[in-house]
Coordinates of C-alpha atoms and ligand atoms in Angstrom, one line a residue:
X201 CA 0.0 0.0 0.0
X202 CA 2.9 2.2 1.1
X203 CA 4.6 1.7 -1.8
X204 CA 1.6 2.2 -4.4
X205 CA 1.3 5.5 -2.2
X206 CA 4.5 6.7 -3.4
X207 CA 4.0 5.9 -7.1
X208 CA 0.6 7.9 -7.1
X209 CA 2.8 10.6 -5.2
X210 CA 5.6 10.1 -8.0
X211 CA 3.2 10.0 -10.6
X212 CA 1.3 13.1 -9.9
X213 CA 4.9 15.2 -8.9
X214 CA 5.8 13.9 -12.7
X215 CA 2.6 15.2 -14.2
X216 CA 3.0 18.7 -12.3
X217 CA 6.3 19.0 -14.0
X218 CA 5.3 18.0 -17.1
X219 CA 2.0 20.4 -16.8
X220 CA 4.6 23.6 -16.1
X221 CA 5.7 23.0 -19.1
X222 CA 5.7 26.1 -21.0
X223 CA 3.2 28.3 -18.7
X224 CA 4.6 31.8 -17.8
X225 CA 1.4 32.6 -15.6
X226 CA 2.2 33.5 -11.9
X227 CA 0.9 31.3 -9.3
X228 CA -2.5 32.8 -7.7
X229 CA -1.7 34.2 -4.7
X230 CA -3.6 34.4 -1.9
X231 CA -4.8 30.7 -2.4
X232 CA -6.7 28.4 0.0
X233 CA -4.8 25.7 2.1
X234 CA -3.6 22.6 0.4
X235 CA -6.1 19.7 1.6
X236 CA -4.3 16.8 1.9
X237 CA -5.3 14.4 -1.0
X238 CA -3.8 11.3 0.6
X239 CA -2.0 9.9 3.7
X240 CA 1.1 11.0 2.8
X241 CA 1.1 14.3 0.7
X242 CA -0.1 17.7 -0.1
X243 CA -0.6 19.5 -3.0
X244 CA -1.9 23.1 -4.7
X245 CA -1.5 24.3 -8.1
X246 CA 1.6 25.9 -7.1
X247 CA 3.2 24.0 -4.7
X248 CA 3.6 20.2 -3.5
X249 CA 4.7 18.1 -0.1
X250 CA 4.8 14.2 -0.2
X251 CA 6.7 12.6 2.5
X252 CA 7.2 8.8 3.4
X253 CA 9.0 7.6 6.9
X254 CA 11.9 5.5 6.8
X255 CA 13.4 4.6 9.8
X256 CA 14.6 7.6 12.1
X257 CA 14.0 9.9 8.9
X258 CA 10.9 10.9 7.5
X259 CA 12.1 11.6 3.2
X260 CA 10.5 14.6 2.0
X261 CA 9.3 15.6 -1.7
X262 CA 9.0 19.1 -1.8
X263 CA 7.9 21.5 -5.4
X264 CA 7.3 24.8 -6.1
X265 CA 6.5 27.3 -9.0
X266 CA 9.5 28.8 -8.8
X267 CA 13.6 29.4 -9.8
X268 CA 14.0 31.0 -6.1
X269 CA 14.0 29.8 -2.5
X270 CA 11.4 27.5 -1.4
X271 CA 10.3 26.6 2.1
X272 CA 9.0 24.2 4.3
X273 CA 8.4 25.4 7.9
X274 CA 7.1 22.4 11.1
X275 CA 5.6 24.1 13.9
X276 CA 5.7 27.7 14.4
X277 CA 4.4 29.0 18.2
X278 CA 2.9 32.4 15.9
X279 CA 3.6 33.3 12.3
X280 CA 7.3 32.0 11.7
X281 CA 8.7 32.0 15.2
X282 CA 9.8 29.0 16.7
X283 CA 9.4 26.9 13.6
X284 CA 11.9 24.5 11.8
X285 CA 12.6 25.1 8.6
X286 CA 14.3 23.5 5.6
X287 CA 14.9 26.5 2.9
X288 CA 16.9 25.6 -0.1
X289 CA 17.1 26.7 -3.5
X290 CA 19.0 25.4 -7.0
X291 CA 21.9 27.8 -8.8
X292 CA 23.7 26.6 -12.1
X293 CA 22.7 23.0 -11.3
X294 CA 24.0 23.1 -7.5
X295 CA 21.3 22.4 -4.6
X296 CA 21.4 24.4 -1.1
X297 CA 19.8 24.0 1.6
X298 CA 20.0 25.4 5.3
X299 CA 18.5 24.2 8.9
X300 CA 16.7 27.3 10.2
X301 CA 14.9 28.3 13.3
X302 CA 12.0 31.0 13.2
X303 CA 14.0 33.5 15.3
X304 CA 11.0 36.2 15.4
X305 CA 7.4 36.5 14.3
X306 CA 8.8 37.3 10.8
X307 CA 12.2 36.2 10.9
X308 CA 14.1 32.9 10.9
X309 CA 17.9 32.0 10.8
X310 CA 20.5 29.2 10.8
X311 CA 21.0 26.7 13.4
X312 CA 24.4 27.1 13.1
X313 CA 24.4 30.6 14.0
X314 CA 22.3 29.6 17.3
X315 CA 24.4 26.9 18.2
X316 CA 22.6 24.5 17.1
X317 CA 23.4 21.4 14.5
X318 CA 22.2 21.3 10.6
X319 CA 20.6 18.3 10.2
X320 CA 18.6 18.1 6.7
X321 CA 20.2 15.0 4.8
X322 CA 19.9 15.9 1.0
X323 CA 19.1 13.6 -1.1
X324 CA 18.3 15.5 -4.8
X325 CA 17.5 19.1 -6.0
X326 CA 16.4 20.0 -9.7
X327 CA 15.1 23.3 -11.5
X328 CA 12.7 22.3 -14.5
X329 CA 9.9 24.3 -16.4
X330 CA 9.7 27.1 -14.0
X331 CA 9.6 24.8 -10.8
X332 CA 12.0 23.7 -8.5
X333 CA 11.8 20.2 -6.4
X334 CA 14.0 19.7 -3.7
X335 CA 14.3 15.7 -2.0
X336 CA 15.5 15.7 1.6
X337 CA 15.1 13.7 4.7
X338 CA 14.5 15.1 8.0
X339 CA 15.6 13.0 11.8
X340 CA 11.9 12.6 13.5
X341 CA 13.6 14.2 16.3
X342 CA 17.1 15.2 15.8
X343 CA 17.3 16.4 19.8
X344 CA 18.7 19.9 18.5
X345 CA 16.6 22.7 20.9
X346 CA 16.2 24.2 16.7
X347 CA 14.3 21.9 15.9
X348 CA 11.1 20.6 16.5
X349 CA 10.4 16.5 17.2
X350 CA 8.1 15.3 13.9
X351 CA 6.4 12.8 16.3
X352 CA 4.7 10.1 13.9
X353 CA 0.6 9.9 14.3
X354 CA 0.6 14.0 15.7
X355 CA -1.4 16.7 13.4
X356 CA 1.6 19.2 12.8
X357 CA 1.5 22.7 11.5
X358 CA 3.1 23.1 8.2
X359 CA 4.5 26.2 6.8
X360 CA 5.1 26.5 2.8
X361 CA 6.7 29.7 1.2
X362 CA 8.8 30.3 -1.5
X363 CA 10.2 33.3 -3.3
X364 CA 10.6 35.6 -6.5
X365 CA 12.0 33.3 -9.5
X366 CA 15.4 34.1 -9.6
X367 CA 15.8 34.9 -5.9
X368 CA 18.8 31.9 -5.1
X369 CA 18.9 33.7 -1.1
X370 CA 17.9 32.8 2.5
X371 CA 17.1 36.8 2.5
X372 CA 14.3 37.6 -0.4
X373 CA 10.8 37.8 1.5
X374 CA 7.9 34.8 -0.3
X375 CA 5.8 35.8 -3.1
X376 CA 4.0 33.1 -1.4
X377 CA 3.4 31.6 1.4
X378 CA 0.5 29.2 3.0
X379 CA -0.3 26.7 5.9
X380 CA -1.8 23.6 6.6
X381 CA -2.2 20.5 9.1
X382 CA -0.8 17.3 8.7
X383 CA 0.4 14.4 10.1
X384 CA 3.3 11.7 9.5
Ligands
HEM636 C1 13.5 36.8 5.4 C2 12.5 36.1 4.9 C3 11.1 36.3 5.4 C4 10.4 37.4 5.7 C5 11.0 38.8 5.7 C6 9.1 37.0 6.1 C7 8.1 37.9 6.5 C8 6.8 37.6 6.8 C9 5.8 38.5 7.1 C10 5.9 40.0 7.3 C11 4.7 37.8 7.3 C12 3.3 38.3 7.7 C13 2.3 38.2 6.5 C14 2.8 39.0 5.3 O1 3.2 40.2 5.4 O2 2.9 38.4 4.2 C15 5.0 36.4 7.1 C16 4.1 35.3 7.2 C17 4.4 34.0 6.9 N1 5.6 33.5 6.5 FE1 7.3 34.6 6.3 N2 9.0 35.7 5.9 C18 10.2 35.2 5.5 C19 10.5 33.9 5.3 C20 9.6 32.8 5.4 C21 10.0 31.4 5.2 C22 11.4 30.9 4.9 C23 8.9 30.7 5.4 C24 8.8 29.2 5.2 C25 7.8 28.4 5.1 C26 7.8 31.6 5.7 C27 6.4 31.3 5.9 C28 5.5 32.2 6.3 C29 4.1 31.8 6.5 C30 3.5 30.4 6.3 C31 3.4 33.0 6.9 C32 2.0 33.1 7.3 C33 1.8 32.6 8.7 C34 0.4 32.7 9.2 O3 -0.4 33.3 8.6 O4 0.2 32.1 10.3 N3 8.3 32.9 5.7 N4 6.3 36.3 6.8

């Protein structure tokens, strides 16, 4: 079952892909919540999560309508503070990505720099038709204070931004930017 989960999941980030093809439009923005359209992912016209657990790690598939940063946030206390966040982008083929902690209501910043750990494990970035899809696997809890635990069966609030095509930064403010519930 799990497996014929991730081949609709596949199937259906494939298509998205394939759709982009071409289109200049910009993504409608505001736009409703994603409603989760299985166990194990999320999607909008602009922007997808899928995500499988494997072991320690949940493995994340994450797209988005654009050539700039894109975001996934876990958790916020308000807004963006207090969240995890995995933000990453793709420049002249390399993938980037950075462990950050929502440091205000509307500000976040790297582990690192709060002396905490990075712990995003990528797996794959690409930058096709306009999108960008970037594969990583997160610990469930990774016991840094900048993080937050992704306990298994708990609803979580995710965060989803990204920002201006073109915009390869950890800086740029989203020309999107949405939430939802969901749980591993
Ligand atoms: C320096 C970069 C960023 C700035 C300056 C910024 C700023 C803001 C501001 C001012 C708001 C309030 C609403 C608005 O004015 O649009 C907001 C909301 C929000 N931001 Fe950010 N943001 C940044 C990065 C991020 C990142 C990386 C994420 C990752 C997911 C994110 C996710 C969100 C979400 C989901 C909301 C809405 C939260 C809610 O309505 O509860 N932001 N941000």
């Amino acid at each position: 079952m799990k497996k014929v989960i991730t081949m609709v999941v596949m199937l259906a980030l494939s298509i998205s892909f394939l759709a982009a093809s071409g289109e200049k439009e910009e993504a409608a923005s505001p736009s409703p919540a994603p409603a989760p359209d299985s166990a194990s992912s999320a999607s909008l016209d602009n922007a997808s999560l899928a995500w499988e657990t494997a072991g320690e790690e949940i493995i994340f598939t994450f797209a988005a309508k654009t050539t700039g940063w894109l975001s996934v946030g876990f958790n916020p206390s308000r807004v963006m503070k207090d969240a995890q966040y995995v933000i990453g982008y793709v420049a002249n083929g390399q993938t980037t990505v950075r462990d950050d902690f929502g440091t205000g209501t509307f500000a976040h910043g790297p582990d690192t720099d709060l002396g905490g750990t990075d712990d995003i494990r990528l797996i794959s970035g690409r930058e096709e038709n306009g999108w960008t899809e970037l594969v990583f696997a997160l610990p469930i809890d990774s016991g840094d204070e900048y993080d937050v635990p992704l306990t298994l069966g708990e609803s979580h609030k995710i965060l989803i931004a990204y920002g201006p095509d073109g915009k390869d930064d950890f800086r740029t403010k989203h020309t999107f930017k949405t939430s939802f519930e969901a749980t591993f």
